[in-house]
Amino acid sequence: MRRLIWIAAIGVLLVAGVLLVRALLGVLGQPPNVQHGGGVEPGAPTRMIQLFYGSRDRVGLEGEDRAIPDLGGEEAMIERIVTEYLRGSRSRIAGFNPAVRVRGVFLAQDGTVYLDLTSELLTRWPRGDGLEWVSVGGLVCSITENVPAARRIQILVEGKIIERPPGAIAIDLPLEPVGFRGFTEDWES
């Protein structure tokens, strides 16, 4: 009789454990390396993107997966990607200050994205060539890798082209991912 009670108790514990694991998998539902972007509501359509930040282990950029709301439309997606990028990374090097905000996005037919950011971009520009390179390159690559129609990025500040930013990278002309892309291991050739 005692043995039968033990078997029943173990059975109940196993069933409870299986139900608990199923419940946790349903709640979590994503691999542990995926971060959820701000504003993702349960049940809302999402899209997986990859944002690029500086590697802590080597020179170059590394991808970080994020789930963001799928708002539909390329310009809305670019704005969401940039907003998410500016939030920074938990484990990689991010140089732009999160106080920078997106004012507007326009995707031209030739693939040029006109990205208008707030003036905090200049007042809080990443200091040092490496941090500047990681910040600008990560932003450009994050947009162009996730939105196929985006080929180059023209950064504007308060609606204006900046001829001389505080750092070494010139942002007065559209930037292409080519100069940044060779320094990452996450892209396929």
PDB file of N, CA and C in Angstrom, residues 100-185:
ATOM      1  N   VAL A 100      18.870  60.229 -27.766  1.00  0.00           N
ATOM      2  CA  VAL A 100      18.634  60.555 -29.171  1.00  0.00           C
ATOM      3  C   VAL A 100      17.294  59.948 -29.586  1.00  0.00           C
ATOM      4  N   ARG A 101      16.503  60.713 -30.315  1.00  0.00           N
ATOM      5  CA  ARG A 101      15.185  60.263 -30.768  1.00  0.00           C
ATOM      6  C   ARG A 101      15.063  60.418 -32.280  1.00  0.00           C
ATOM      7  N   VAL A 102      14.192  59.618 -32.859  1.00  0.00           N
ATOM      8  CA  VAL A 102      13.898  59.705 -34.285  1.00  0.00           C
ATOM      9  C   VAL A 102      12.833  60.779 -34.491  1.00  0.00           C
ATOM     10  N   ARG A 103      13.121  61.721 -35.378  1.00  0.00           N
ATOM     11  CA  ARG A 103      12.144  62.763 -35.723  1.00  0.00           C
ATOM     12  C   ARG A 103      11.346  62.373 -36.958  1.00  0.00           C
ATOM     13  N   GLY A 104      11.988  61.639 -37.865  1.00  0.00           N
ATOM     14  CA  GLY A 104      11.300  61.237 -39.081  1.00  0.00           C
ATOM     15  C   GLY A 104      12.161  60.334 -39.939  1.00  0.00           C
ATOM     16  N   VAL A 105      11.500  59.612 -40.840  1.00  0.00           N
ATOM     17  CA  VAL A 105      12.181  58.695 -41.753  1.00  0.00           C
ATOM     18  C   VAL A 105      11.525  58.830 -43.118  1.00  0.00           C
ATOM     19  N   PHE A 106      12.361  58.888 -44.154  1.00  0.00           N
ATOM     20  CA  PHE A 106      11.857  58.887 -45.521  1.00  0.00           C
ATOM     21  C   PHE A 106      12.730  57.947 -46.336  1.00  0.00           C
ATOM     22  N   LEU A 107      12.113  57.002 -47.033  1.00  0.00           N
ATOM     23  CA  LEU A 107      12.834  56.068 -47.899  1.00  0.00           C
ATOM     24  C   LEU A 107      12.581  56.468 -49.344  1.00  0.00           C
ATOM     25  N   ALA A 108      13.626  56.950 -50.020  1.00  0.00           N
ATOM     26  CA  ALA A 108      13.517  57.367 -51.416  1.00  0.00           C
ATOM     27  C   ALA A 108      13.546  56.146 -52.335  1.00  0.00           C
ATOM     28  N   GLN A 109      13.084  56.325 -53.566  1.00  0.00           N
ATOM     29  CA  GLN A 109      13.035  55.219 -54.527  1.00  0.00           C
ATOM     30  C   GLN A 109      14.406  54.660 -54.859  1.00  0.00           C
ATOM     31  N   ASP A 110      15.456  55.470 -54.737  1.00  0.00           N
ATOM     32  CA  ASP A 110      16.807  54.988 -55.052  1.00  0.00           C
ATOM     33  C   ASP A 110      17.432  54.208 -53.899  1.00  0.00           C
ATOM     34  N   GLY A 111      16.686  53.999 -52.806  1.00  0.00           N
ATOM     35  CA  GLY A 111      17.189  53.229 -51.673  1.00  0.00           C
ATOM     36  C   GLY A 111      17.856  54.062 -50.597  1.00  0.00           C
ATOM     37  N   THR A 112      17.849  55.377 -50.750  1.00  0.00           N
ATOM     38  CA  THR A 112      18.425  56.243 -49.723  1.00  0.00           C
ATOM     39  C   THR A 112      17.408  56.472 -48.622  1.00  0.00           C
ATOM     40  N   VAL A 113      17.814  56.204 -47.397  1.00  0.00           N
ATOM     41  CA  VAL A 113      16.978  56.470 -46.227  1.00  0.00           C
ATOM     42  C   VAL A 113      17.424  57.810 -45.657  1.00  0.00           C
ATOM     43  N   TYR A 114      16.486  58.731 -45.535  1.00  0.00           N
ATOM     44  CA  TYR A 114      16.758  60.013 -44.882  1.00  0.00           C
ATOM     45  C   TYR A 114      16.269  59.857 -43.450  1.00  0.00           C
ATOM     46  N   LEU A 115      17.216  59.795 -42.532  1.00  0.00           N
ATOM     47  CA  LEU A 115      16.939  59.538 -41.128  1.00  0.00           C
ATOM     48  C   LEU A 115      17.172  60.814 -40.336  1.00  0.00           C
ATOM     49  N   ASP A 116      16.098  61.407 -39.864  1.00  0.00           N
ATOM     50  CA  ASP A 116      16.168  62.667 -39.127  1.00  0.00           C
ATOM     51  C   ASP A 116      16.159  62.370 -37.630  1.00  0.00           C
ATOM     52  N   LEU A 117      17.233  62.762 -36.948  1.00  0.00           N
ATOM     53  CA  LEU A 117      17.382  62.512 -35.513  1.00  0.00           C
ATOM     54  C   LEU A 117      17.415  63.835 -34.750  1.00  0.00           C
ATOM     55  N   THR A 118      17.196  63.757 -33.447  1.00  0.00           N
ATOM     56  CA  THR A 118      17.206  64.959 -32.612  1.00  0.00           C
ATOM     57  C   THR A 118      18.635  65.448 -32.388  1.00  0.00           C
ATOM     58  N   SER A 119      18.751  66.679 -31.919  1.00  0.00           N
ATOM     59  CA  SER A 119      20.059  67.330 -31.743  1.00  0.00           C
ATOM     60  C   SER A 119      20.933  66.656 -30.689  1.00  0.00           C
ATOM     61  N   GLU A 120      20.357  65.810 -29.845  1.00  0.00           N
ATOM     62  CA  GLU A 120      21.173  65.076 -28.875  1.00  0.00           C
ATOM     63  C   GLU A 120      22.231  64.210 -29.558  1.00  0.00           C
ATOM     64  N   LEU A 121      22.004  63.884 -30.830  1.00  0.00           N
ATOM     65  CA  LEU A 121      22.998  63.111 -31.569  1.00  0.00           C
ATOM     66  C   LEU A 121      24.336  63.845 -31.586  1.00  0.00           C
ATOM     67  N   LEU A 122      24.303  65.153 -31.769  1.00  0.00           N
ATOM     68  CA  LEU A 122      25.545  65.928 -31.840  1.00  0.00           C
ATOM     69  C   LEU A 122      26.080  66.289 -30.465  1.00  0.00           C
ATOM     70  N   THR A 123      25.207  66.621 -29.546  1.00  0.00           N
ATOM     71  CA  THR A 123      25.667  67.015 -28.209  1.00  0.00           C
ATOM     72  C   THR A 123      26.176  65.829 -27.411  1.00  0.00           C
ATOM     73  N   ARG A 124      25.771  64.641 -27.815  1.00  0.00           N
ATOM     74  CA  ARG A 124      26.217  63.428 -27.115  1.00  0.00           C
ATOM     75  C   ARG A 124      26.838  62.443 -28.102  1.00  0.00           C
ATOM     76  N   TRP A 125      27.613  62.972 -29.052  1.00  0.00           N
ATOM     77  CA  TRP A 125      28.271  62.151 -30.079  1.00  0.00           C
ATOM     78  C   TRP A 125      29.273  61.211 -29.414  1.00  0.00           C
ATOM     79  N   PRO A 126      29.360  59.948 -29.871  1.00  0.00           N
ATOM     80  CA  PRO A 126      30.324  59.003 -29.297  1.00  0.00           C
ATOM     81  C   PRO A 126      31.755  59.514 -29.430  1.00  0.00           C
ATOM     82  N   ARG A 127      32.498  59.497 -28.360  1.00  0.00           N
ATOM     83  CA  ARG A 127      33.876  60.010 -28.345  1.00  0.00           C
ATOM     84  C   ARG A 127      34.861  58.882 -28.623  1.00  0.00           C
ATOM     85  N   GLY A 128      35.788  59.151 -29.500  1.00  0.00           N
ATOM     86  CA  GLY A 128      36.813  58.170 -29.862  1.00  0.00           C
ATOM     87  C   GLY A 128      36.475  57.513 -31.185  1.00  0.00           C
ATOM     88  N   ASP A 129      37.495  57.290 -32.010  1.00  0.00           N
ATOM     89  CA  ASP A 129      37.276  56.740 -33.345  1.00  0.00           C
ATOM     90  C   ASP A 129      36.581  55.378 -33.319  1.00  0.00           C
ATOM     91  N   GLY A 130      36.998  54.500 -32.416  1.00  0.00           N
ATOM     92  CA  GLY A 130      36.410  53.159 -32.353  1.00  0.00           C
ATOM     93  C   GLY A 130      34.942  53.187 -31.971  1.00  0.00           C
ATOM     94  N   LEU A 131      34.607  53.941 -30.952  1.00  0.00           N
ATOM     95  CA  LEU A 131      33.213  54.021 -30.504  1.00  0.00           C
ATOM     96  C   LEU A 131      32.345  54.705 -31.557  1.00  0.00           C
ATOM     97  N   GLU A 132      32.886  55.708 -32.206  1.00  0.00           N
ATOM     98  CA  GLU A 132      32.155  56.389 -33.282  1.00  0.00           C
ATOM     99  C   GLU A 132      31.898  55.416 -34.434  1.00  0.00           C
ATOM    100  N   TRP A 133      32.923  54.664 -34.831  1.00  0.00           N
ATOM    101  CA  TRP A 133      32.798  53.704 -35.921  1.00  0.00           C
ATOM    102  C   TRP A 133      31.744  52.653 -35.601  1.00  0.00           C
ATOM    103  N   VAL A 134      31.789  52.105 -34.391  1.00  0.00           N
ATOM    104  CA  VAL A 134      30.826  51.088 -33.962  1.00  0.00           C
ATOM    105  C   VAL A 134      29.406  51.657 -33.978  1.00  0.00           C
ATOM    106  N   SER A 135      29.248  52.882 -33.499  1.00  0.00           N
ATOM    107  CA  SER A 135      27.922  53.494 -33.403  1.00  0.00           C
ATOM    108  C   SER A 135      27.322  53.761 -34.778  1.00  0.00           C
ATOM    109  N   VAL A 136      28.069  54.452 -35.624  1.00  0.00           N
ATOM    110  CA  VAL A 136      27.562  54.800 -36.951  1.00  0.00           C
ATOM    111  C   VAL A 136      27.416  53.542 -37.810  1.00  0.00           C
ATOM    112  N   GLY A 137      28.440  52.697 -37.808  1.00  0.00           N
ATOM    113  CA  GLY A 137      28.388  51.462 -38.597  1.00  0.00           C
ATOM    114  C   GLY A 137      27.269  50.540 -38.157  1.00  0.00           C
ATOM    115  N   GLY A 138      27.092  50.413 -36.854  1.00  0.00           N
ATOM    116  CA  GLY A 138      26.013  49.570 -36.342  1.00  0.00           C
ATOM    117  C   GLY A 138      24.648  50.080 -36.755  1.00  0.00           C
ATOM    118  N   LEU A 139      24.467  51.388 -36.726  1.00  0.00           N
ATOM    119  CA  LEU A 139      23.193  51.984 -37.135  1.00  0.00           C
ATOM    120  C   LEU A 139      22.931  51.729 -38.619  1.00  0.00           C
ATOM    121  N   VAL A 140      23.910  52.006 -39.455  1.00  0.00           N
ATOM    122  CA  VAL A 140      23.763  51.820 -40.895  1.00  0.00           C
ATOM    123  C   VAL A 140      23.473  50.359 -41.222  1.00  0.00           C
ATOM    124  N   CYS A 141      24.245  49.458 -40.650  1.00  0.00           N
ATOM    125  CA  CYS A 141      24.070  48.033 -40.936  1.00  0.00           C
ATOM    126  C   CYS A 141      22.755  47.493 -40.375  1.00  0.00           C
ATOM    127  N   SER A 142      22.329  47.981 -39.226  1.00  0.00           N
ATOM    128  CA  SER A 142      21.063  47.527 -38.648  1.00  0.00           C
ATOM    129  C   SER A 142      19.895  47.856 -39.565  1.00  0.00           C
ATOM    130  N   ILE A 143      19.938  49.007 -40.193  1.00  0.00           N
ATOM    131  CA  ILE A 143      18.858  49.393 -41.114  1.00  0.00           C
ATOM    132  C   ILE A 143      18.946  48.608 -42.417  1.00  0.00           C
ATOM    133  N   THR A 144      20.120  48.607 -43.050  1.00  0.00           N
ATOM    134  CA  THR A 144      20.242  48.009 -44.378  1.00  0.00           C
ATOM    135  C   THR A 144      20.101  46.492 -44.366  1.00  0.00           C
ATOM    136  N   GLU A 145      20.452  45.845 -43.287  1.00  0.00           N
ATOM    137  CA  GLU A 145      20.316  44.389 -43.226  1.00  0.00           C
ATOM    138  C   GLU A 145      18.882  43.939 -42.969  1.00  0.00           C
ATOM    139  N   ASN A 146      18.083  44.777 -42.360  1.00  0.00           N
ATOM    140  CA  ASN A 146      16.712  44.397 -42.017  1.00  0.00           C
ATOM    141  C   ASN A 146      15.666  44.918 -42.996  1.00  0.00           C
ATOM    142  N   VAL A 147      16.014  45.897 -43.799  1.00  0.00           N
ATOM    143  CA  VAL A 147      15.086  46.458 -44.788  1.00  0.00           C
ATOM    144  C   VAL A 147      15.791  46.410 -46.145  1.00  0.00           C
ATOM    145  N   PRO A 148      15.493  45.395 -46.954  1.00  0.00           N
ATOM    146  CA  PRO A 148      16.210  45.212 -48.222  1.00  0.00           C
ATOM    147  C   PRO A 148      16.172  46.425 -49.156  1.00  0.00           C
ATOM    148  N   ALA A 149      15.121  47.213 -49.121  1.00  0.00           N
ATOM    149  CA  ALA A 149      15.028  48.383 -50.000  1.00  0.00           C
ATOM    150  C   ALA A 149      15.976  49.501 -49.573  1.00  0.00           C
ATOM    151  N   ALA A 150      16.456  49.468 -48.335  1.00  0.00           N
ATOM    152  CA  ALA A 150      17.362  50.504 -47.813  1.00  0.00           C
ATOM    153  C   ALA A 150      18.787  50.170 -48.223  1.00  0.00           C
ATOM    154  N   ARG A 151      19.405  51.048 -49.008  1.00  0.00           N
ATOM    155  CA  ARG A 151      20.764  50.785 -49.498  1.00  0.00           C
ATOM    156  C   ARG A 151      21.819  51.695 -48.877  1.00  0.00           C
ATOM    157  N   ARG A 152      21.399  52.878 -48.482  1.00  0.00           N
ATOM    158  CA  ARG A 152      22.330  53.851 -47.892  1.00  0.00           C
ATOM    159  C   ARG A 152      21.537  54.737 -46.948  1.00  0.00           C
ATOM    160  N   ILE A 153      22.236  55.328 -45.977  1.00  0.00           N
ATOM    161  CA  ILE A 153      21.575  56.119 -44.940  1.00  0.00           C
ATOM    162  C   ILE A 153      22.143  57.541 -44.931  1.00  0.00           C
ATOM    163  N   GLN A 154      21.262  58.517 -45.079  1.00  0.00           N
ATOM    164  CA  GLN A 154      21.634  59.923 -44.935  1.00  0.00           C
ATOM    165  C   GLN A 154      21.143  60.376 -43.563  1.00  0.00           C
ATOM    166  N   ILE A 155      22.073  60.626 -42.671  1.00  0.00           N
ATOM    167  CA  ILE A 155      21.719  61.066 -41.325  1.00  0.00           C
ATOM    168  C   ILE A 155      21.506  62.574 -41.330  1.00  0.00           C
ATOM    169  N   LEU A 156      20.363  62.990 -40.832  1.00  0.00           N
ATOM    170  CA  LEU A 156      20.036  64.410 -40.676  1.00  0.00           C
ATOM    171  C   LEU A 156      19.884  64.691 -39.182  1.00  0.00           C
ATOM    172  N   VAL A 157      20.142  65.929 -38.795  1.00  0.00           N
ATOM    173  CA  VAL A 157      19.933  66.340 -37.411  1.00  0.00           C
ATOM    174  C   VAL A 157      19.003  67.547 -37.433  1.00  0.00           C
ATOM    175  N   GLU A 158      17.865  67.382 -36.820  1.00  0.00           N
ATOM    176  CA  GLU A 158      16.841  68.439 -36.813  1.00  0.00           C
ATOM    177  C   GLU A 158      16.530  68.898 -38.239  1.00  0.00           C
ATOM    178  N   GLY A 159      16.488  67.924 -39.175  1.00  0.00           N
ATOM    179  CA  GLY A 159      16.117  68.198 -40.551  1.00  0.00           C
ATOM    180  C   GLY A 159      17.226  68.735 -41.437  1.00  0.00           C
ATOM    181  N   LYS A 160      18.449  68.815 -40.919  1.00  0.00           N
ATOM    182  CA  LYS A 160      19.547  69.406 -41.690  1.00  0.00           C
ATOM    183  C   LYS A 160      20.694  68.421 -41.874  1.00  0.00           C
ATOM    184  N   ILE A 161      21.380  68.561 -43.001  1.00  0.00           N
ATOM    185  CA  ILE A 161      22.601  67.788 -43.235  1.00  0.00           C
ATOM    186  C   ILE A 161      23.705  68.436 -42.409  1.00  0.00           C
ATOM    187  N   ILE A 162      24.445  67.633 -41.693  1.00  0.00           N
ATOM    188  CA  ILE A 162      25.538  68.122 -40.847  1.00  0.00           C
ATOM    189  C   ILE A 162      26.841  67.953 -41.610  1.00  0.00           C
ATOM    190  N   GLU A 163      27.462  69.063 -41.938  1.00  0.00           N
ATOM    191  CA  GLU A 163      28.695  69.007 -42.729  1.00  0.00           C
ATOM    192  C   GLU A 163      29.896  68.570 -41.898  1.00  0.00           C
ATOM    193  N   ARG A 164      29.919  68.912 -40.649  1.00  0.00           N
ATOM    194  CA  ARG A 164      31.062  68.556 -39.806  1.00  0.00           C
ATOM    195  C   ARG A 164      30.576  68.058 -38.454  1.00  0.00           C
ATOM    196  N   PRO A 165      30.428  66.727 -38.329  1.00  0.00           N
ATOM    197  CA  PRO A 165      30.035  66.190 -37.024  1.00  0.00           C
ATOM    198  C   PRO A 165      31.205  66.299 -36.045  1.00  0.00           C
ATOM    199  N   PRO A 166      30.939  66.075 -34.787  1.00  0.00           N
ATOM    200  CA  PRO A 166      32.002  66.187 -33.783  1.00  0.00           C
ATOM    201  C   PRO A 166      33.124  65.161 -33.943  1.00  0.00           C
ATOM    202  N   GLY A 167      32.917  64.103 -34.692  1.00  0.00           N
ATOM    203  CA  GLY A 167      33.917  63.045 -34.810  1.00  0.00           C
ATOM    204  C   GLY A 167      34.584  63.008 -36.163  1.00  0.00           C
ATOM    205  N   ALA A 168      35.140  61.850 -36.498  1.00  0.00           N
ATOM    206  CA  ALA A 168      35.913  61.688 -37.722  1.00  0.00           C
ATOM    207  C   ALA A 168      35.073  61.209 -38.909  1.00  0.00           C
ATOM    208  N   ILE A 169      33.943  60.572 -38.654  1.00  0.00           N
ATOM    209  CA  ILE A 169      33.129  60.048 -39.752  1.00  0.00           C
ATOM    210  C   ILE A 169      32.263  61.168 -40.322  1.00  0.00           C
ATOM    211  N   ALA A 170      32.420  61.398 -41.618  1.00  0.00           N
ATOM    212  CA  ALA A 170      31.628  62.423 -42.292  1.00  0.00           C
ATOM    213  C   ALA A 170      30.218  61.886 -42.525  1.00  0.00           C
ATOM    214  N   ILE A 171      29.237  62.640 -42.094  1.00  0.00           N
ATOM    215  CA  ILE A 171      27.848  62.223 -42.291  1.00  0.00           C
ATOM    216  C   ILE A 171      27.103  63.189 -43.214  1.00  0.00           C
ATOM    217  N   ASP A 172      27.856  63.966 -43.990  1.00  0.00           N
ATOM    218  CA  ASP A 172      27.219  64.913 -44.897  1.00  0.00           C
ATOM    219  C   ASP A 172      26.747  64.258 -46.199  1.00  0.00           C
ATOM    220  N   LEU A 173      27.170  63.031 -46.450  1.00  0.00           N
ATOM    221  CA  LEU A 173      26.728  62.247 -47.602  1.00  0.00           C
ATOM    222  C   LEU A 173      26.127  60.936 -47.092  1.00  0.00           C
ATOM    223  N   PRO A 174      25.281  60.298 -47.896  1.00  0.00           N
ATOM    224  CA  PRO A 174      24.710  59.015 -47.460  1.00  0.00           C
ATOM    225  C   PRO A 174      25.805  57.971 -47.198  1.00  0.00           C
ATOM    226  N   LEU A 175      25.602  57.193 -46.150  1.00  0.00           N
ATOM    227  CA  LEU A 175      26.554  56.152 -45.753  1.00  0.00           C
ATOM    228  C   LEU A 175      26.054  54.790 -46.214  1.00  0.00           C
ATOM    229  N   GLU A 176      26.961  54.001 -46.773  1.00  0.00           N
ATOM    230  CA  GLU A 176      26.622  52.652 -47.223  1.00  0.00           C
ATOM    231  C   GLU A 176      27.244  51.635 -46.269  1.00  0.00           C
ATOM    232  N   PRO A 177      26.651  50.459 -46.170  1.00  0.00           N
ATOM    233  CA  PRO A 177      27.159  49.457 -45.223  1.00  0.00           C
ATOM    234  C   PRO A 177      28.477  48.819 -45.642  1.00  0.00           C
ATOM    235  N   VAL A 178      28.911  49.036 -46.874  1.00  0.00           N
ATOM    236  CA  VAL A 178      30.111  48.374 -47.399  1.00  0.00           C
ATOM    237  C   VAL A 178      31.321  48.579 -46.496  1.00  0.00           C
ATOM    238  N   GLY A 179      31.567  49.773 -46.040  1.00  0.00           N
ATOM    239  CA  GLY A 179      32.740  50.056 -45.217  1.00  0.00           C
ATOM    240  C   GLY A 179      32.692  49.432 -43.833  1.00  0.00           C
ATOM    241  N   PHE A 180      31.521  49.079 -43.379  1.00  0.00           N
ATOM    242  CA  PHE A 180      31.360  48.518 -42.040  1.00  0.00           C
ATOM    243  C   PHE A 180      31.159  47.010 -42.079  1.00  0.00           C
ATOM    244  N   ARG A 181      30.638  46.517 -43.179  1.00  0.00           N
ATOM    245  CA  ARG A 181      30.217  45.128 -43.269  1.00  0.00           C
ATOM    246  C   ARG A 181      31.355  44.122 -43.150  1.00  0.00           C
ATOM    247  N   GLY A 182      32.535  44.457 -43.596  1.00  0.00           N
ATOM    248  CA  GLY A 182      33.653  43.517 -43.578  1.00  0.00           C
ATOM    249  C   GLY A 182      34.151  43.192 -42.176  1.00  0.00           C
ATOM    250  N   PHE A 183      33.675  43.889 -41.175  1.00  0.00           N
ATOM    251  CA  PHE A 183      34.184  43.689 -39.828  1.00  0.00           C
ATOM    252  C   PHE A 183      33.179  42.994 -38.919  1.00  0.00           C
ATOM    253  N   THR A 184      32.434  42.074 -39.472  1.00  0.00           N
ATOM    254  CA  THR A 184      31.489  41.315 -38.673  1.00  0.00           C
ATOM    255  C   THR A 184      31.506  39.864 -39.109  1.00  0.00           C
ATOM    256  N   GLU A 185      31.258  38.991 -38.175  1.00  0.00           N
ATOM    257  CA  GLU A 185      31.234  37.555 -38.481  1.00  0.00           C
ATOM    258  C   GLU A 185      29.816  37.047 -38.654  1.00  0.00           C
TER     259      GLU A 185
END
